[in-house]
Coordinates of C-alpha atoms and ligand atoms in Angstrom, one line a residue:
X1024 CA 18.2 -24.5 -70.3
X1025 CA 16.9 -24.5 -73.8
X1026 CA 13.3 -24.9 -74.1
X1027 CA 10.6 -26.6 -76.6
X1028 CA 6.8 -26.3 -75.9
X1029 CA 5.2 -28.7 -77.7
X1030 CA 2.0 -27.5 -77.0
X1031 CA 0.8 -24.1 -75.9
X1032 CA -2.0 -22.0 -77.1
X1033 CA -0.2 -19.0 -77.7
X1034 CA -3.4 -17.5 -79.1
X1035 CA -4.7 -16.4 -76.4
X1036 CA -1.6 -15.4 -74.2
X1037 CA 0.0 -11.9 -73.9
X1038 CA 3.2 -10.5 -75.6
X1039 CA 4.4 -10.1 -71.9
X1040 CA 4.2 -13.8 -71.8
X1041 CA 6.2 -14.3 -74.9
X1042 CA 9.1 -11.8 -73.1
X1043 CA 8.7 -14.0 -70.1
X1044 CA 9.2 -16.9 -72.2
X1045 CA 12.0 -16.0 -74.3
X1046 CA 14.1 -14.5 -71.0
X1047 CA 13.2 -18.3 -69.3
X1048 CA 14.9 -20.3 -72.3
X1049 CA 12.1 -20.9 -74.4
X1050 CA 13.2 -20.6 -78.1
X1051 CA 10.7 -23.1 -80.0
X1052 CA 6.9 -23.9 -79.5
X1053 CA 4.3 -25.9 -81.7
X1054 CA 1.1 -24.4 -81.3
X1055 CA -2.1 -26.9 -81.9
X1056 CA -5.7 -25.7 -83.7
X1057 CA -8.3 -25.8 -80.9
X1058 CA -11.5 -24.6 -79.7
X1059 CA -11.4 -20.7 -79.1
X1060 CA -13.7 -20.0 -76.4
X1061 CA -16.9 -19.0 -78.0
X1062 CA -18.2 -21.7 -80.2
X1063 CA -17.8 -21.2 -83.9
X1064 CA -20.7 -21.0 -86.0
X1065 CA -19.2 -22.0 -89.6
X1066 CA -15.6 -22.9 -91.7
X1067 CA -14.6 -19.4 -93.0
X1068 CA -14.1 -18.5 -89.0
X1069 CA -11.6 -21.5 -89.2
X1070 CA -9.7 -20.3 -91.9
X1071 CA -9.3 -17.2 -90.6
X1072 CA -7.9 -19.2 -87.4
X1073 CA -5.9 -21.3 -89.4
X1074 CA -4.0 -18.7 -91.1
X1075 CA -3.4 -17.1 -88.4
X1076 CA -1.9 -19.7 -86.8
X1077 CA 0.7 -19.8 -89.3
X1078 CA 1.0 -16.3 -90.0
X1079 CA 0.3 -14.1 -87.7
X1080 CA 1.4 -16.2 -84.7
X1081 CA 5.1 -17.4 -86.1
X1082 CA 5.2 -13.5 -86.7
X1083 CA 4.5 -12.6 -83.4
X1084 CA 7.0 -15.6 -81.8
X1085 CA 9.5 -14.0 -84.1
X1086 CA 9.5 -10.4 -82.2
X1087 CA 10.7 -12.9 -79.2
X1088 CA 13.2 -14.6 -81.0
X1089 CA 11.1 -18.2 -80.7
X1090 CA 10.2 -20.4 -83.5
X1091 CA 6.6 -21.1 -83.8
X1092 CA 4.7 -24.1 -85.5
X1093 CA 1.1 -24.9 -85.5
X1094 CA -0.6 -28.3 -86.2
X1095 CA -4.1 -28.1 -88.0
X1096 CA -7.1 -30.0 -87.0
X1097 CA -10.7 -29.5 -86.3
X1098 CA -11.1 -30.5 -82.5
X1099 CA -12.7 -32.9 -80.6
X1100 CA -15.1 -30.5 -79.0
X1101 CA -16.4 -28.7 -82.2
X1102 CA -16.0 -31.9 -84.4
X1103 CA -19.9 -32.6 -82.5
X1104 CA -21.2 -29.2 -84.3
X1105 CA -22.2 -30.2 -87.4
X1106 CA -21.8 -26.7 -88.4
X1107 CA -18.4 -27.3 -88.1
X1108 CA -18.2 -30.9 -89.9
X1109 CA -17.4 -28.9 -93.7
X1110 CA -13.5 -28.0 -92.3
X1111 CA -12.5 -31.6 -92.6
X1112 CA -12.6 -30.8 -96.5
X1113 CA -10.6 -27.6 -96.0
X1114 CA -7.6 -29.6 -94.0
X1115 CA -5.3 -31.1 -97.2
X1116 CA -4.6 -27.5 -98.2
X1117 CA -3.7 -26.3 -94.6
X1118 CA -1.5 -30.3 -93.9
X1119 CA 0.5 -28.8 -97.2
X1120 CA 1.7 -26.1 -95.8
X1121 CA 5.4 -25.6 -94.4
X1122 CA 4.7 -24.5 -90.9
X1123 CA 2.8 -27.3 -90.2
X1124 CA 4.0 -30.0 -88.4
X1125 CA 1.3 -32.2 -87.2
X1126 CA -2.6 -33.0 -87.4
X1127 CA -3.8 -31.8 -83.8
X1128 CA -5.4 -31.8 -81.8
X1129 CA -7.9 -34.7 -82.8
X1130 CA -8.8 -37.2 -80.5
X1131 CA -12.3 -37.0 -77.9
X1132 CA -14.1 -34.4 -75.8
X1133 CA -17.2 -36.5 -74.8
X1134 CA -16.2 -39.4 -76.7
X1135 CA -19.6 -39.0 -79.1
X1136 CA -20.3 -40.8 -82.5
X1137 CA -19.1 -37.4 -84.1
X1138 CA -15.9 -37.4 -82.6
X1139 CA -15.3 -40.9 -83.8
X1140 CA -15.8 -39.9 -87.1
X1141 CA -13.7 -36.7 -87.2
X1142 CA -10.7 -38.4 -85.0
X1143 CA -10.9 -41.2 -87.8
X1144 CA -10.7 -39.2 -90.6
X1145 CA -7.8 -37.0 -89.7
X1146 CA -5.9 -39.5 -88.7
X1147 CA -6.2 -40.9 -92.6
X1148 CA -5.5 -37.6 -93.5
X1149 CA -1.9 -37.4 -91.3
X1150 CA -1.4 -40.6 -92.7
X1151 CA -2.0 -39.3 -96.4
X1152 CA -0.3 -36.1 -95.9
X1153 CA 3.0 -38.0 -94.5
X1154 CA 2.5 -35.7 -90.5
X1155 CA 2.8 -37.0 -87.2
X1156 CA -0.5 -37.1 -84.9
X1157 CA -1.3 -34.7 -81.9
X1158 CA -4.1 -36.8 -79.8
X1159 CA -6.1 -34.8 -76.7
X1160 CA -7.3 -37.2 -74.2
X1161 CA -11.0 -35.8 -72.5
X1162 CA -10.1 -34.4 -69.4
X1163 CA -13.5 -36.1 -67.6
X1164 CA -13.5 -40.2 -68.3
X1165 CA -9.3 -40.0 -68.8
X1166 CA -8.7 -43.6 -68.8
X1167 CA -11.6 -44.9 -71.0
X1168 CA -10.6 -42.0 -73.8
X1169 CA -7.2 -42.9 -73.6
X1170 CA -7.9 -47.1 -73.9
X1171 CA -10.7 -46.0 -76.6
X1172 CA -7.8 -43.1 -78.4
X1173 CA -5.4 -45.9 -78.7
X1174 CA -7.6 -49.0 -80.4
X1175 CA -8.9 -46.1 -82.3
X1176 CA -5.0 -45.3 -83.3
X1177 CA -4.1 -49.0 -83.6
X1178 CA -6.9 -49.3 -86.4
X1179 CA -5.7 -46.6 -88.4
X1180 CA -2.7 -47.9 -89.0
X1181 CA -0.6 -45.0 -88.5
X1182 CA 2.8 -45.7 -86.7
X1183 CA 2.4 -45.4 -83.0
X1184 CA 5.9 -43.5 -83.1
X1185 CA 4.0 -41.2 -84.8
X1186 CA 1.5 -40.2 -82.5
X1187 CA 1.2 -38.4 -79.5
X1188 CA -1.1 -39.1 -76.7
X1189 CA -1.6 -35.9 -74.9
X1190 CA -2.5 -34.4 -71.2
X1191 CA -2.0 -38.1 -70.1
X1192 CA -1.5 -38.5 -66.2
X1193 CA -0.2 -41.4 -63.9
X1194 CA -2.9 -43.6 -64.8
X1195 CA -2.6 -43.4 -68.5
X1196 CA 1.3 -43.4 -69.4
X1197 CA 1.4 -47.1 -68.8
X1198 CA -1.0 -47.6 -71.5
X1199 CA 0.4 -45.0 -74.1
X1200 CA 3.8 -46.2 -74.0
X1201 CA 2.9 -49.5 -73.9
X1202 CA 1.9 -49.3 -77.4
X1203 CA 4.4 -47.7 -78.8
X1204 CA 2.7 -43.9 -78.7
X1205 CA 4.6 -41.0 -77.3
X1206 CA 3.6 -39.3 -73.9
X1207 CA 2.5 -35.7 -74.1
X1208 CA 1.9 -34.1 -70.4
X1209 CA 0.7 -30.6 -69.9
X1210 CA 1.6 -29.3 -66.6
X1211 CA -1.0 -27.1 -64.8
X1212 CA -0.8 -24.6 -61.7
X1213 CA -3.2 -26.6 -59.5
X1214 CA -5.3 -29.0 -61.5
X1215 CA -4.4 -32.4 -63.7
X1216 CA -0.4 -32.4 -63.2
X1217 CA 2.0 -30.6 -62.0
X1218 CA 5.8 -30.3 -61.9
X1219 CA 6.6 -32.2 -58.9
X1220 CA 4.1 -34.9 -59.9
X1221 CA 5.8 -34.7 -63.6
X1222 CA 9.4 -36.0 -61.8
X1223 CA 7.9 -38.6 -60.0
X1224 CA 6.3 -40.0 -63.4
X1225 CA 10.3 -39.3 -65.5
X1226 CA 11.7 -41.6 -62.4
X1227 CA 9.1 -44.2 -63.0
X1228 CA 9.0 -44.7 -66.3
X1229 CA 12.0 -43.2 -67.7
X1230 CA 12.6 -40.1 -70.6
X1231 CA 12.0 -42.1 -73.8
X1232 CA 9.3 -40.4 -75.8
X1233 CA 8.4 -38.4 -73.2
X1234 CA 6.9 -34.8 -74.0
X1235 CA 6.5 -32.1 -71.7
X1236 CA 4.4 -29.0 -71.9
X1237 CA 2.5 -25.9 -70.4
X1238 CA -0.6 -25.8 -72.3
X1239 CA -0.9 -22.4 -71.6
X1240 CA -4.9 -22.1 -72.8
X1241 CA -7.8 -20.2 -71.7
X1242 CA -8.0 -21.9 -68.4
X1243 CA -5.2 -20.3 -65.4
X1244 CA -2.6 -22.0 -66.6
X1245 CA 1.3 -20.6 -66.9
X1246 CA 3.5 -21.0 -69.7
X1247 CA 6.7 -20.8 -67.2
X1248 CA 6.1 -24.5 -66.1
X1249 CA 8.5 -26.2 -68.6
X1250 CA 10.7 -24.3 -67.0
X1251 CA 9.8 -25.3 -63.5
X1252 CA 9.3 -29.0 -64.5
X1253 CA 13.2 -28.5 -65.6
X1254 CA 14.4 -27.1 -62.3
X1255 CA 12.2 -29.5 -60.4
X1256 CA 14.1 -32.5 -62.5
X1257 CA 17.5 -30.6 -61.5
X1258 CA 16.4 -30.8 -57.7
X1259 CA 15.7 -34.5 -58.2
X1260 CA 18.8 -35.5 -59.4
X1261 CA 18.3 -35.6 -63.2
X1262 CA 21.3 -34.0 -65.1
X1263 CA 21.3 -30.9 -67.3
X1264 CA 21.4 -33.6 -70.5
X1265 CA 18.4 -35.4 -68.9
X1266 CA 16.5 -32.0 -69.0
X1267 CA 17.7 -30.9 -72.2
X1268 CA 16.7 -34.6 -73.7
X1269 CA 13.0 -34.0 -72.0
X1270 CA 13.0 -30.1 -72.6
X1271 CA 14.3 -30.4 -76.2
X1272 CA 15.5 -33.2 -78.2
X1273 CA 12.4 -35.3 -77.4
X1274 CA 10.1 -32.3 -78.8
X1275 CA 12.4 -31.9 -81.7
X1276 CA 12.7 -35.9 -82.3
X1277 CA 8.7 -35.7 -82.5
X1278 CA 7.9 -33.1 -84.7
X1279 CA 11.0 -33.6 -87.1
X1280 CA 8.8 -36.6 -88.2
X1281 CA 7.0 -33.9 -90.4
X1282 CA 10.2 -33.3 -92.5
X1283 CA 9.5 -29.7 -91.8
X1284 CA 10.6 -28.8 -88.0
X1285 CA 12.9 -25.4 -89.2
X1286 CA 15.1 -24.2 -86.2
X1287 CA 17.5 -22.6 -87.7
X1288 CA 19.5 -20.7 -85.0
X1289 CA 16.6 -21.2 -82.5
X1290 CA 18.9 -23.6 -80.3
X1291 CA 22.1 -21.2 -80.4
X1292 CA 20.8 -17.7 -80.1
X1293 CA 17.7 -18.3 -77.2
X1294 CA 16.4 -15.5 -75.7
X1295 CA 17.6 -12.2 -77.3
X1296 CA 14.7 -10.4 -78.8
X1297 CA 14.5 -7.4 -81.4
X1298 CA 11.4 -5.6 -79.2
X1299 CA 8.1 -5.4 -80.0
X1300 CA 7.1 -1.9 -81.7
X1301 CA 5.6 -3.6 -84.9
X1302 CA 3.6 -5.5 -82.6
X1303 CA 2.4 -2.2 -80.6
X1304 CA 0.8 -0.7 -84.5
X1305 CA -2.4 -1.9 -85.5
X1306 CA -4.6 -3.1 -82.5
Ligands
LIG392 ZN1 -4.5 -27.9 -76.2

């Protein structure tokens, strides 16, 4: 099984979790800007985010043998700091770079006047900078953020095909696909969705612009469950192609949008990896 995350936080996960990636069949991951925990207090600790996201980070991946991308966005939660407001102006030089393959995460938190604002401005800028759109639905008031993310996307003007609605759930696919947006689902241990949950919702509405992924943030969450969302599909009835479609050519469909998805030799050599000494230096 060949495997693309199309959204984990790789930030704040472990090199053994990398291993344990790369040894399940993981070989490509986008990784989304988002909140880190402890609120920022001003841009320059963005930057220093941002670069590592598409520095340090691909670097990292590489030890592994998986390809890492980021998308750049400030996030719904810290778009209501008004500290925070100044790294909208910092985005076009970050949406120029080659690693980038998104805006994202944008979208709402509390659904706040602030957010509003920030969501519609970056989605100008993906539309200015040619890049697909990475949405987050809130996790409390799901189906009013996701009716609200979509009119917002509608007046935008951005190509639905080009946007994906994300951490959706059984009440909120209808809706996404429906207007033309892809379906991004991030499978938890025991809260939101899971894998067995996640086959009921492929038989239902089918594998078109579908996007499946651990999340793998701060909270307990396991970056394995691509993996067991695959096996569970298997156990279904879904064939190895119908995995691989999910699993891989829908993520790589998606992001190839941005003209700059490189995976060169990611989808032949999966999961050898050179060790991690480099890694082991300067901590
Ligand atoms: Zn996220």
């Amino acid at each position: 099984m060949r495997i693309f995350d199309p959204h984990i936080h790789m930030t704040s996960r472990t090199t053994d979790d990398y291993a344990r990636m790369a040894a399940a069949g993981v070989r490509a991951v986008v990784e989304p800007a988002f909140w880190l925990g402890q609120p920022r207090t001003g841009p320059q600790s963005f930057t220093d985010y941002f670069d590592s996201l598409i520095g340090w980070e691909p670097f990292r991946a590489s030890q592994f043998g998986i390809r890492h991308h980021a998308t750049i966005a400030l996030n719904p939660k810290e778009a209501n700091d008004r500290r925070c407001r100044p790294v909208l102006d910092l985005l076009p030089r970050y949406l120029a770079k080659d690693g980038v393959v998104a805006v994202g995460e944008i979208g709402y938190d509390s659904m706040t006047a602030d957010e509003d604002e920030a969501f519609a401005a970056q989605l100008a800028l993906a539309i200015e900078h040619d890049l697909p759109a990475l949405v987050h639905t809130p996790h409390r008031d799901k189906a009013r953020g996701t009716e609200r993310s979509i009119a917002v996307v509608r007046e935008s003007g951005i190509d639905p095909g080009r946007v994906v609605l994300d951490h959706l759930n059984e009440l909120t696919v209808a809706p996404a696909l429906e207007a033309g947006l892809w379906a991004g689902f991030s499978i938890y241990p025991d809260t939101k969705m899971s894998p067995d949950r996640m086959v009921k919702i492929l038989s239902e509405y089918g594998l078109d612009r579908v996007l499946v992924n651990s999340a793998a943030d701060w909270g307990r969450s396991d970056p394995l469950l691509t993996l067991r969302t695959g096996e569970e599909m298997l156990a279904a009835g879904f064939t190895e192609d119908d995995v691989d479609r999910v699993l891989w050519r829908n993520p790589v469909a998606f992001f190839s949008q941005s003209g700059r998805l490189d995976l060169s030799d990611a989808a032949e050599t999966g999961a050898t990896f050179a060790g991690n000494s480099i890694l082991r230096g300067g901590s």
